[in-house]
Coordinates of C-alpha atoms in Angstrom, one line a residue:
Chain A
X1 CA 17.0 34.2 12.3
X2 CA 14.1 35.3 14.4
X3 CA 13.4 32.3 17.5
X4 CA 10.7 34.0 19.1
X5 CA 7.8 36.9 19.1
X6 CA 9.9 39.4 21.1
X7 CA 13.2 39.2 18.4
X8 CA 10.6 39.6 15.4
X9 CA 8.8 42.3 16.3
X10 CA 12.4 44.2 17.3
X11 CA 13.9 42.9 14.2
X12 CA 10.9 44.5 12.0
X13 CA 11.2 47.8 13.8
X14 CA 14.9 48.0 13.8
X15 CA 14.7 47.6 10.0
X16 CA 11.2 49.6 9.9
X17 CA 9.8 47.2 7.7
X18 CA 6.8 44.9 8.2
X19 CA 6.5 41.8 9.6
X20 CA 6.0 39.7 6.3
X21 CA 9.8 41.5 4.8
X22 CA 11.0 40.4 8.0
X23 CA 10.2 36.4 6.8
X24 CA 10.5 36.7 3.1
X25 CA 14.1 37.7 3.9
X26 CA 14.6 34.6 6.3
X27 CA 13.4 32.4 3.6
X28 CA 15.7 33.7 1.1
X29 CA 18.2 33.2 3.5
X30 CA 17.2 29.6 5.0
X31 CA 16.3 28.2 1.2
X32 CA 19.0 29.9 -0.8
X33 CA 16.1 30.7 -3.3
X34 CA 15.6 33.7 -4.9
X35 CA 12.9 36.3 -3.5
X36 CA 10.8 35.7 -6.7
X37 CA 10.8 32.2 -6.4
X38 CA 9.5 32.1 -2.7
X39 CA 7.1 35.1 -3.6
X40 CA 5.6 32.9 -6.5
X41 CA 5.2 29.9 -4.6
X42 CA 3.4 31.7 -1.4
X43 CA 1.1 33.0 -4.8
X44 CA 0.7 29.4 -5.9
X45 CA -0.3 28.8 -2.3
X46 CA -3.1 31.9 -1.7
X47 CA -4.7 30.7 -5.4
X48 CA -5.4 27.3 -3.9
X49 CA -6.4 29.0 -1.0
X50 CA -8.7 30.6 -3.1
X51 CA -10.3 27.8 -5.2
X52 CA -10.8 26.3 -1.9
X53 CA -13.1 28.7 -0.5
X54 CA -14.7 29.4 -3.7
X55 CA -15.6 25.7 -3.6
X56 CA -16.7 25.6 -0.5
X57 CA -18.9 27.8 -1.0
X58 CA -20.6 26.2 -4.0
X59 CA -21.6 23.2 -1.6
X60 CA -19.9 20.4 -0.6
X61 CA -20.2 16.7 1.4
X62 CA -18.0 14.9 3.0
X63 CA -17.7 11.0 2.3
X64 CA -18.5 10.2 5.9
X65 CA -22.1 12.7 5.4
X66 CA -20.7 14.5 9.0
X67 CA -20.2 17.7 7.4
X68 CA -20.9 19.9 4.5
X69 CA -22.9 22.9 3.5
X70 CA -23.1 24.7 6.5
X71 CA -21.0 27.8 4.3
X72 CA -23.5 28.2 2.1
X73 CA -26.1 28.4 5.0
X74 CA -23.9 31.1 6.5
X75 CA -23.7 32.6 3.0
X76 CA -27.3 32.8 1.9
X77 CA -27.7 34.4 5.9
X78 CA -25.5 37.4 5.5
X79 CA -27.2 38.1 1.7
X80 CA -30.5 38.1 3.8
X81 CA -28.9 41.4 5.7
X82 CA -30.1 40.6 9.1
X83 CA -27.3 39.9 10.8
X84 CA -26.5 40.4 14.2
X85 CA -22.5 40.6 14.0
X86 CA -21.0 42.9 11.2
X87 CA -20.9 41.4 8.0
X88 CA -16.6 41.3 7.1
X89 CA -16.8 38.9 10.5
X90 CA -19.4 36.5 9.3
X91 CA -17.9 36.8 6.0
X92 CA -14.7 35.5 7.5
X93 CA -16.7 32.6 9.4
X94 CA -18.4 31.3 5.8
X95 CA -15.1 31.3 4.4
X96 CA -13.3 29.9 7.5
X97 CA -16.3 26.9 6.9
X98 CA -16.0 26.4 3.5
X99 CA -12.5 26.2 3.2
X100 CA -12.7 23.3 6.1
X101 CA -15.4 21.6 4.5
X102 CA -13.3 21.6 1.2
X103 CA -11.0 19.8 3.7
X104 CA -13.3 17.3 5.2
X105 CA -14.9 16.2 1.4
X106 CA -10.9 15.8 0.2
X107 CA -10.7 18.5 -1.8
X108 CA -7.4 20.6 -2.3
X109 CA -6.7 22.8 0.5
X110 CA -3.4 24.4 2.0
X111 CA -2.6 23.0 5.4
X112 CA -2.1 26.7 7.6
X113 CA -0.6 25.4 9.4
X114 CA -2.2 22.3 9.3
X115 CA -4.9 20.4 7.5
X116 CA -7.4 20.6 10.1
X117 CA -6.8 24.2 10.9
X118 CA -6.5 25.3 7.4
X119 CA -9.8 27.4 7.2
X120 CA -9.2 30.2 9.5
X121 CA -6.1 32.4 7.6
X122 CA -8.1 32.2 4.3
X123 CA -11.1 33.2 5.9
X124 CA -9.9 36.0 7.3
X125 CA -7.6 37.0 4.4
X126 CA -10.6 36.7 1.8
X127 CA -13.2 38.4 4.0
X128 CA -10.7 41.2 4.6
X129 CA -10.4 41.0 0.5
X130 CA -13.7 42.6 0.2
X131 CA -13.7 44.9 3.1
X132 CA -9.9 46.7 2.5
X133 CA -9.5 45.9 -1.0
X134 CA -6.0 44.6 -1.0
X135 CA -3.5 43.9 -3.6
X136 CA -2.3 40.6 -4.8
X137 CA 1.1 41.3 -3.6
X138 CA -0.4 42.5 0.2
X139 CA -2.6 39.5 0.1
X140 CA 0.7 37.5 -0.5
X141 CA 2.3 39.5 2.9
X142 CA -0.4 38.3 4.6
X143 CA 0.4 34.8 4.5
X144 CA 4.0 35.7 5.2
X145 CA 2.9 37.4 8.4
X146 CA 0.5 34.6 9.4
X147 CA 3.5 31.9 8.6
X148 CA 6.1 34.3 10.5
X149 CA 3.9 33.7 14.0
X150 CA 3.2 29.9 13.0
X151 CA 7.0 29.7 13.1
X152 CA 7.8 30.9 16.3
X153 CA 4.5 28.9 17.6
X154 CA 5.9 25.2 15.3
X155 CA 9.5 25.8 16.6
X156 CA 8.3 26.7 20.2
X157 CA 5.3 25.0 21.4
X158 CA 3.7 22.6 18.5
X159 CA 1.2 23.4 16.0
X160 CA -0.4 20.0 16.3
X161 CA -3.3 18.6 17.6
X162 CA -1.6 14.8 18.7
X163 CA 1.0 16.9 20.2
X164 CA -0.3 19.8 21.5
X165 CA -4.5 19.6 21.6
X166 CA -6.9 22.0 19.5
X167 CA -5.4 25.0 21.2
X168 CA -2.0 24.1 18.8
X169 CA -4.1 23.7 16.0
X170 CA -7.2 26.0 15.3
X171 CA -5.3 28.4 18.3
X172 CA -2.3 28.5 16.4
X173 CA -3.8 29.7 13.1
X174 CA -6.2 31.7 14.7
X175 CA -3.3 33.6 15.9
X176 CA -1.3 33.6 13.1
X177 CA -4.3 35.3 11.2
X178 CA -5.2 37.7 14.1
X179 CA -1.6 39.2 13.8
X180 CA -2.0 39.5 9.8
X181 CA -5.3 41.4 9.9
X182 CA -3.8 43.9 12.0
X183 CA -0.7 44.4 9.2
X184 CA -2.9 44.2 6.4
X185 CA -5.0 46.8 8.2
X186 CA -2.2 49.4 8.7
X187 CA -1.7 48.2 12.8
X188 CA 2.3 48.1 13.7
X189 CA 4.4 44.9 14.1
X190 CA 3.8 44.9 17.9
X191 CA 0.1 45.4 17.4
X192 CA 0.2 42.4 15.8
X193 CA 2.4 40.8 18.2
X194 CA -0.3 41.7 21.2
X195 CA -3.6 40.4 18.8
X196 CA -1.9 36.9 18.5
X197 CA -1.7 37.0 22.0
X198 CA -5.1 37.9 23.0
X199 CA -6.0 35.5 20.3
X200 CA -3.9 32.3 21.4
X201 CA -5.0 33.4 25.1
X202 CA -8.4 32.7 24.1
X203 CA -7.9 29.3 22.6
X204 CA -6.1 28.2 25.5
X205 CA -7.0 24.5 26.9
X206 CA -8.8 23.9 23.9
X207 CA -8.7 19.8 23.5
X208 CA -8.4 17.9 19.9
X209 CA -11.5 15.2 20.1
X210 CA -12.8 14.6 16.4
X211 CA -15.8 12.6 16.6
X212 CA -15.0 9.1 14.8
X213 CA -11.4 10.3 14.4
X214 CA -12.2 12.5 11.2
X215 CA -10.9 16.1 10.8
X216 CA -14.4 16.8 10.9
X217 CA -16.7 17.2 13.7
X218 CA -16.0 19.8 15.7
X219 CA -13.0 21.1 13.2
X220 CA -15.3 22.9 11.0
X221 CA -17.3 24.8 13.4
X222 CA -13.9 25.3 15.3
X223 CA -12.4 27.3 12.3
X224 CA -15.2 29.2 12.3
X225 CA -15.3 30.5 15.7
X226 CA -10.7 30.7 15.5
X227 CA -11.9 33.4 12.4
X228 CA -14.1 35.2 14.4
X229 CA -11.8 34.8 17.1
X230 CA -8.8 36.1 15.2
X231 CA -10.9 39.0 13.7
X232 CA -12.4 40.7 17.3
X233 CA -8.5 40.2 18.8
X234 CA -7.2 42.1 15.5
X235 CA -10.1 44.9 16.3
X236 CA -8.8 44.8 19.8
X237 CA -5.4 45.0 19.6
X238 CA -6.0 48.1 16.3
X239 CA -8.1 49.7 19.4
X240 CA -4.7 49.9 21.5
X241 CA -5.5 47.1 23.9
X242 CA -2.3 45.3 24.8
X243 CA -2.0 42.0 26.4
X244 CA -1.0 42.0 29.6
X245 CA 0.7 38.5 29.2
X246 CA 3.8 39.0 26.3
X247 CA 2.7 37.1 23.3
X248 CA 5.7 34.5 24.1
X249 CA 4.4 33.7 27.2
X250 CA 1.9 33.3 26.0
X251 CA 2.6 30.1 23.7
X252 CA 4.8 28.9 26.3
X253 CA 1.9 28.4 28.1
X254 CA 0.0 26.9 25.1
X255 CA 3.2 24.6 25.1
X256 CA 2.9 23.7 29.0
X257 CA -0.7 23.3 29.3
X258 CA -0.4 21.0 25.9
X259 CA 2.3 19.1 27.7
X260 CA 0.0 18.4 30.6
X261 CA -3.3 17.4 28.6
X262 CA -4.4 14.0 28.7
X263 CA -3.9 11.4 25.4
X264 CA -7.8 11.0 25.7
X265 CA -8.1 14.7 24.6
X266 CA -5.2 14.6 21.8
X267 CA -6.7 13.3 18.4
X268 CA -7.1 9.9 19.5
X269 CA -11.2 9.8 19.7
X270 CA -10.8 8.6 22.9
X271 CA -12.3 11.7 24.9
X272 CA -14.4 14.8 24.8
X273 CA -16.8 15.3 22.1
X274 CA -15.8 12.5 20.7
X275 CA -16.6 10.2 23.5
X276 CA -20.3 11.4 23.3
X277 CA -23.1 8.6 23.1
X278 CA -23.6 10.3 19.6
X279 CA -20.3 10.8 18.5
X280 CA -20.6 6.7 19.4
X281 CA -23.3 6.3 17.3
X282 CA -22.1 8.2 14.5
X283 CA -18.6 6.5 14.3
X284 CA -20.3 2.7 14.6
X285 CA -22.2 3.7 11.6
X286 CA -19.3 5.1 9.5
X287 CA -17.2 2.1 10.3
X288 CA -19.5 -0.3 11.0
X289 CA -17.9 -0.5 14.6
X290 CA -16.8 1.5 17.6
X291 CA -13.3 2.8 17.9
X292 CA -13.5 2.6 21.9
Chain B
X1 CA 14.5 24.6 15.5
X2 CA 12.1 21.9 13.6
X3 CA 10.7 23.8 11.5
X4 CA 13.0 25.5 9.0
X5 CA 11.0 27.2 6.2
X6 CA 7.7 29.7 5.7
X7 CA 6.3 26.7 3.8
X8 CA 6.4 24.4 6.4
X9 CA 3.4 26.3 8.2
X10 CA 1.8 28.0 5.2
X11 CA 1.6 24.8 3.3
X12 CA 2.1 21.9 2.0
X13 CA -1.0 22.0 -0.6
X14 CA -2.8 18.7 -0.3
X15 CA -5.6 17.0 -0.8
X16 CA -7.7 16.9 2.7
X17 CA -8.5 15.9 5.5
X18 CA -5.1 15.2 7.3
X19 CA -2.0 16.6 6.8
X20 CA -0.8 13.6 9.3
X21 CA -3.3 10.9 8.0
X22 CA -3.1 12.0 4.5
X23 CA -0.5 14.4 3.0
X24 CA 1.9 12.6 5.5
X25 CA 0.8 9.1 4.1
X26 CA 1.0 9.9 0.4
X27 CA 4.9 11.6 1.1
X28 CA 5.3 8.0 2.8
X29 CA 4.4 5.9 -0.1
X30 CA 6.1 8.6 -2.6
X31 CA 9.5 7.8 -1.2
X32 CA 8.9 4.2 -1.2
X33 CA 7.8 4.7 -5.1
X34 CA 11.1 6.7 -5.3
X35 CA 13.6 3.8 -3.9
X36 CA 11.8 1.9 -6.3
X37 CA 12.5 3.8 -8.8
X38 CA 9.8 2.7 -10.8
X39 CA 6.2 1.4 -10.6
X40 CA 5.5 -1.8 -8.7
X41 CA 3.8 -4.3 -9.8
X42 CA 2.0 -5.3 -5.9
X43 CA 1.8 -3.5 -3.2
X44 CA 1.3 -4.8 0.7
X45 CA 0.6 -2.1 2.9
X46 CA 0.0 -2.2 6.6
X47 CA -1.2 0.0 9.0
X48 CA -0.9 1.0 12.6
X49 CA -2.4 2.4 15.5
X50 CA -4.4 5.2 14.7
X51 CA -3.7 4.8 10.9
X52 CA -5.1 1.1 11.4
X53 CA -8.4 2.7 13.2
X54 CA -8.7 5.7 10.8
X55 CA -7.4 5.0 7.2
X56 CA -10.8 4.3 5.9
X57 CA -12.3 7.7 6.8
X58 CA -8.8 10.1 6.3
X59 CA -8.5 8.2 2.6
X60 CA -4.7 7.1 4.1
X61 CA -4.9 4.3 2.0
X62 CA -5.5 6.2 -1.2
X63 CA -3.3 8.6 -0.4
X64 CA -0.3 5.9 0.1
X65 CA -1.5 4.3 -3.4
X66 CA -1.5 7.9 -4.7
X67 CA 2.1 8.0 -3.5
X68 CA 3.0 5.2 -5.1
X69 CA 2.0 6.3 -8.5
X70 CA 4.1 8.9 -7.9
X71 CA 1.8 11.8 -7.2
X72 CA 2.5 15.1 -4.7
X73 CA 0.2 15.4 -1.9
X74 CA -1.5 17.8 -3.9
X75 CA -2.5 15.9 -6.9
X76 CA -6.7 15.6 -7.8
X77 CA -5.2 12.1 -9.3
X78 CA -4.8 10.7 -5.0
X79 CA -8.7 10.5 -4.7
X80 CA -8.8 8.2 -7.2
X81 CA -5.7 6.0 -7.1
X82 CA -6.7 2.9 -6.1
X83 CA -9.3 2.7 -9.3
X84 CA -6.2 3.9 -11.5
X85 CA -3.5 1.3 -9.7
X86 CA -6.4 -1.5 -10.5
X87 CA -6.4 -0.3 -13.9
X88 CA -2.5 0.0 -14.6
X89 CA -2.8 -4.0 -13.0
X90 CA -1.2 -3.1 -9.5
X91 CA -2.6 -5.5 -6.7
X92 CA -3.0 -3.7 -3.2
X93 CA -3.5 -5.0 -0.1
X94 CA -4.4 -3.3 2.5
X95 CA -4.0 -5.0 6.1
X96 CA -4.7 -3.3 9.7
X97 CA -2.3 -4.6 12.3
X98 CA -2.9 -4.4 16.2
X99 CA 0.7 -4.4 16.9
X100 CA 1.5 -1.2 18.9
X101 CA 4.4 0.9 17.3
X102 CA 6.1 3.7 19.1
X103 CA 4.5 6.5 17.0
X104 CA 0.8 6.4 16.3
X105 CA 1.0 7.0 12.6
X106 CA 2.9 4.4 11.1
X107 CA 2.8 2.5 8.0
X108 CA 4.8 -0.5 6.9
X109 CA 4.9 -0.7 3.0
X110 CA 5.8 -3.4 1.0
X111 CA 6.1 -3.3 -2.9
X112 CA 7.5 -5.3 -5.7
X113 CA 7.6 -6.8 -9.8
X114 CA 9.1 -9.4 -11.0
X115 CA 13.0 -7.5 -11.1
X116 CA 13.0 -6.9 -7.1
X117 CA 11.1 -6.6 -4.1
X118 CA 11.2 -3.9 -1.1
X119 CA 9.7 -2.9 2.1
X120 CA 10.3 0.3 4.5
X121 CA 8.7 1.4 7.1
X122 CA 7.2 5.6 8.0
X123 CA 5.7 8.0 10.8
X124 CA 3.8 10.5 10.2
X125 CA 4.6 13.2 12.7
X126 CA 2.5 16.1 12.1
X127 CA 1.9 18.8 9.0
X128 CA 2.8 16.7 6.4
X129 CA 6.3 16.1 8.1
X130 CA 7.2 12.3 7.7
X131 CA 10.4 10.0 9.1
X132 CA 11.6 6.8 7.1
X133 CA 12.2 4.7 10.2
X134 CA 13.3 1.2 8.4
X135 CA 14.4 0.1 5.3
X136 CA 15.2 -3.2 3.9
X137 CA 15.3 -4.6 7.4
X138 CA 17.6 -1.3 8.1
X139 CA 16.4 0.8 10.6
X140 CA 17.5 4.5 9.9
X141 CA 17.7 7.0 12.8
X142 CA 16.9 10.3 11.5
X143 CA 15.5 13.2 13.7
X144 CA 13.3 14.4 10.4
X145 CA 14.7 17.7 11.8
X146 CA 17.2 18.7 8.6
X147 CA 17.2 17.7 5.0
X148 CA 18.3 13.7 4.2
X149 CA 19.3 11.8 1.7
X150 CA 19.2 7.7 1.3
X151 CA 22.1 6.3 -0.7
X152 CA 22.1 2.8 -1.1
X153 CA 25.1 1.6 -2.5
X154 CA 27.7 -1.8 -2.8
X155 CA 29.5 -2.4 0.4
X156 CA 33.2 -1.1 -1.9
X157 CA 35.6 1.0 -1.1
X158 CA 35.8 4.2 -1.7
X159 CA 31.9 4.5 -2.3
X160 CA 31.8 6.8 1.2
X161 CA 34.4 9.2 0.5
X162 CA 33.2 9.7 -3.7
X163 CA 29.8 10.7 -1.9
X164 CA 31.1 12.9 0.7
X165 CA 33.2 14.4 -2.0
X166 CA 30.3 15.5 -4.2
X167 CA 28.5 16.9 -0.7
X168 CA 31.7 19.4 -0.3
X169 CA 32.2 20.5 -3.5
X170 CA 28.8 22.0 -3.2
X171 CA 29.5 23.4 0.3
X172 CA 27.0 20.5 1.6
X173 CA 27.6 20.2 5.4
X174 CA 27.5 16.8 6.9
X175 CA 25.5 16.9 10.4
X176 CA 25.0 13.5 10.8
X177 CA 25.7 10.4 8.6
X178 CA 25.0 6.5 9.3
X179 CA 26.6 3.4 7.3
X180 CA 24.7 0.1 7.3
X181 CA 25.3 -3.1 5.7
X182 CA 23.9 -6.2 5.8
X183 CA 27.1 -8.5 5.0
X184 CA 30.0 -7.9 3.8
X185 CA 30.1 -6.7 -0.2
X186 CA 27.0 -6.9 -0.4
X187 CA 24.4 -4.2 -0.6
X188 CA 24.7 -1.2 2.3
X189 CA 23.0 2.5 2.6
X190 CA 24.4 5.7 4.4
X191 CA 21.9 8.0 5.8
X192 CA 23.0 11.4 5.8
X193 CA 21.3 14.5 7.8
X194 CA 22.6 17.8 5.9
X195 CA 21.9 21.5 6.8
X196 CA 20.4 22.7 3.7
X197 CA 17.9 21.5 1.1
X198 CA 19.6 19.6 -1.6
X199 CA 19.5 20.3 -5.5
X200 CA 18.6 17.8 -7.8
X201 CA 21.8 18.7 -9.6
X202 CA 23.6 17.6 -6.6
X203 CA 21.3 14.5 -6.4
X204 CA 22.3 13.3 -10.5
X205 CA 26.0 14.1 -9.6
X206 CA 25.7 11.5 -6.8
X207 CA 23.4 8.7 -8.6
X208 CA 26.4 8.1 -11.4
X209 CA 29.5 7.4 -9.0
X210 CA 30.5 4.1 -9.1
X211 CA 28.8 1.7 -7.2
X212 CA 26.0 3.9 -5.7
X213 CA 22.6 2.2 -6.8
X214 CA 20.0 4.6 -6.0
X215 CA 20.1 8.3 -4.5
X216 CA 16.9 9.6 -3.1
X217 CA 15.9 13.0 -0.6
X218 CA 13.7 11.7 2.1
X219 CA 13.0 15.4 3.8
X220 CA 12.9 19.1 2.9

C-alpha cells in the first residue's frame, strides 16, 4: 500500500504502469473485490458525474436563490467564440460550475472528494472529453488517478473544509484532477506527481467561509477557478516545469497551515466572506435571522 | 490510515449540498432505521451546533427522514421525504438544541411504534464518513477508522464467543471490541472494530445465533 506521493509514483514506475493500475490494484487488494466489480462501480460513479454536468448545464437554482445559472452564462460565452482563454479551459470552468450548482440545488452529484468540491475532477475530465477524445475505460483511469492523490492528501493532511479550510477542499481536488490531466494526456506518473503540487501550492491558505453556511457562495465560483487551476498546472508540469517543493511537502504544509487556521475561517460562517455586511444580509433573509 | 478505499474520495454519490450536512446525516438516520429494523411510526430528531444553525438550508433534516425510510445518500426519493413520511403517517419533529456537543455535526435521533422505542446519537465527520456515538443510553467508542458492526444481544452466556466464532471462521480479525449492558440478563450490545468490510453473508450467519437480537454494519 502506497502512504504517500513519493512511494506512488516509484511504485508505478517500478511496475511501468500508470498511476490509476497502481490504485485499481490496491482496491482489489484493500476490498477483496474483484477488478470488475471496482471498475463498474468507479463507471457507475463517472455516469453520475456526467448527468450532473449535463444538468447543470440545462439551468439550475438553488433553494436558497444564492446560486444557479452562471454555467450556462459561461456556456452561451464560449459558443459566442470570443474568448480570451482557450476554449478546453473555459470548457472545464462551465462544467466545474454546473456540476457545483447541481450540488447547491440538491441534485445528484459525486462528492470528489467532497460535496463541496465535487465540480472540479468532472470539469476537467469532461472538458478534456472533447479536446483528447478519450475512451470510457481512460475516462474511468482518470478518476482512479485523481482518487490515488486524494488518498495520499485524506490519509495525510484532510480533505475537509471544518478540518483543514478551502485549501483541503477545492485544493485537494484541484490537485487530484491536475495530476489526472497530465495521465490522461500521455505526461508520466512523476509529471503528474509535480502538477498536483504546483496545483495544491497554489491553493494554499485558502479559508472555507460559505456565506450563510451553504455549500454555496463562494464554492461555486471556487470550483471554477480549482479547474482552471488544475488545467494551467497540468500544461505546466506537460511543459517539463517541476516543483521545486516535492508534492508531499507540499500537503504537509497544506496540513500544517490547516492546523494553524483559525475556527472563524473553517466552515463555521463565522469569518471571511461570510462575515461580510452582505453575506449578513443575505443569510438574515434566508433564515429569517443572523447566524452571528 | 483513515481512509481505506478509492471510493471514499471518488464518492459517495449523493444528493447535494454536504457530504457532512447531508450524505453524512441521511447515513445517520439510515442506521438508526436499520436497528430498527423496520419503519417507525414517530420520529424526534434533534440537532446540534452547526447542524442546529444550518439544517434548514443543507436539507439535514430531509436527508435524516430520507434515512429513515431507508434510502442511500443517493436516492432522488431524500428531497422529498418528509412529504412521503407525512403520507406513510410518520410524525417528525424536528428540534434545534443550543446545547454544545464535542463535534459540530451531531444529531440525536429518536424513533418509535407502538412494539418499541429507540434513540442513538451521530457525528458527522467529514465526506459522508459518520460515527454512532450512543445508543440506548450506551455510548459506543469507535474511532470510525475500520469497518463496525453493532450486535445487540441478551446479556447470556455464550452469546460473545458464538459471535466471535462466526468472525473467525471467515478469517474476520477482531481489532477492537466493547461489551455493554445495562443490568444484568437483560439486554447488552458489543461493538466490534474489524479490519475488513464485512459481507452480508457474514452479517445473516450472525443475526440467527441464539440470543443475538439485531446485527447491523455501522461503517465501510
Amino acid at each position: 500500500m502506497f502512504r504517500n506521493v513519493k512511494e506512488l509514483i516509484e511504485l508505478a514506475e517500478q511496475k511501468n504502469v500508470k498511476i490509476s493500475e497502481i490504485m485499481i490494484n490496491q482496491e482489489v487488494e484493500v476490498t477483496g473485490k474483484s477488478r470488475e466489480v471496482i471498475l463498474e462501480q468507479m463507471e457507475f460513479n463517472l455516469t453520475v458525474m456526467e448527468q450532473a454536468v449535463e444538468k447543470g448545464l440545462a439551468g439550475v437554482k438553488s433553494n436558497s436563490g444564492l446560486t444557479g445559472g452562471d454555467a450556462v452564462l459561461m456556456h452561451n460565452y464560449i459558443q459566442k467564440g470570443n474568448f480570451l482563454s482557450g476554449e478546453t479551459l473555459l470548457d472545464a470552468v462551465s462544467k466545474a460550475v454546473a456540476t457545483n450548482e447541481v450540488n447547491a440545488a440538491m441534485g445528484t452529484i459525486c462528492a470528489t472528494p467532497t460535496a463541496g468540491s465535487a465540480g472540479v475532477v468532472p470539469g476537467t475530465l469532461f472538458a478534456l472529453k472533447e479536446k483528447l477524445k478519450p475512451t470510457r475505460m481512460q475516462m474511468i483511469e482518470y478518476l482512479f488517478t485523481a482518487g490515488a492523490f486524494g488518498f495520499v492528501v485524506a490519509n495525510n493532511a484532510s480533505i475537509s473544509g471544518a478540518a483543514g479550510g478551502c485549501q483541503a477542499e477545492v485544493g485537494s481536488a484541484a490537485g487530484m484532477a491536475a495530476a489526472a490531466i497530465v495521465e490522461m494526456a500521455g505526461g508520466t506518473p512523476r509529471q503528474s506527481a509535480e502538477a498536483m503540487a504546483i496545483t495544491l501550492k497554489n491553493m494554499l491558505g485558502l479559508v472555507c467561509d460559505p456565506v450563510a453556511g451553504l455549500v454555496e457562495v463562494p464554492c461555486v465560483k471556487r470550483n471554477a477557478m480549482g479547474a482552471a487551476n488544475a488545467m494551467v498546472a497540468a500544461d505546466m508540469a506537460l511543459a517539463g516545469i517541476t516543483s521545486r517543493i516535492p508534492c508531499d511537502e507540499v500537503i504537509d504544509a497544506m496540513y500544517k497551515i490547516g492546523q494553524t487556521m483559525p475556527t472563524a475561517l473553517k466552515e463555521t460562517a463565522q469569518g471571511g466572506l461570510a462575515a461580510t455586511p452582505t453575506a449578513r444580509e443575505l443569510e438574515a433573509k434566508i433564515f429569517g435571522m443572523s447566524l452571528k | 490510515m483513515k481512509y481505506k478505499s478509492v471510493f471514499d474520495i471518488i464518492g459517495p454519490v449523493m444528493i447535494g449540498p454536504s457530504s457532512s450536512h447531508t450524505a453524512g446525516a441521511a447515513r445517520i438516520g439510515r442506521v438508526a432505521r436499520s436497528l430498527f429494523g423496520r419503519e417507525p411510526k414517530w420520529a424526534n430528531i434533534s440537532f446540534y451546533g452547526s447542524f442546529a444553525s444550518t439544517y434548514k438550508g443543507h436539507g439535514t433534516d430531509i436527508a435524516i427522514v430520507g434515512g429513515l425510510l431507508d434510502y442511500d445518500t443517493f436516492d432522488e426519493r431524500i428531497k422529498t421525504s418528509l412529504d412521503i413520511a407525512e403520507s406513510a403517517g410518520i410524525k417528525i419533529s424536528i428540534r434545534e438544541e443550543e446545547a454544545v456537543t464535542d463535534h459540530p455535526n451531531t444529531a440525536r435521533i429518536h424513533i418509535g411504534d407502538e412494539k418499541g422505542e429507540l434513540e442513538l446519537v451521530g457525528i458527522s465527520i467529514g465526506g459522508g464518513k459518520i460515527e454512532i456515538i450512543e445508543l440506548n443510553g450506551f455510548l459506543l467508542k469507535l474511532s470510525g477508522n475500520h469497518p463496525a458492526l453493532l450486535v445487540v444481544h441478551n446479556d447470556k452466556y455464550g452469546a460473545i464467543a458464538a459471535v466471535a466464532n462466526v468472525l473467525a471462521k471467515y478469517a474476520i480479525n477482531i481489532g477492537h471490541m466493547e461489551v455493554a449492558r445495562k443490568e444484568v440478563g437483560q439486554q447488552a450490545l458489543m461493538t466490534i472494530e474489524v479490519d475488513q468490510n464485512i459481507d452480508q453473508k457474514v452479517i445473516d450467519e450472525l443475526s440467527i445465533l441464539p440470543n443475538i437480537l439485531k446485527v447491523t454494519r455501522i461503517v465501510d
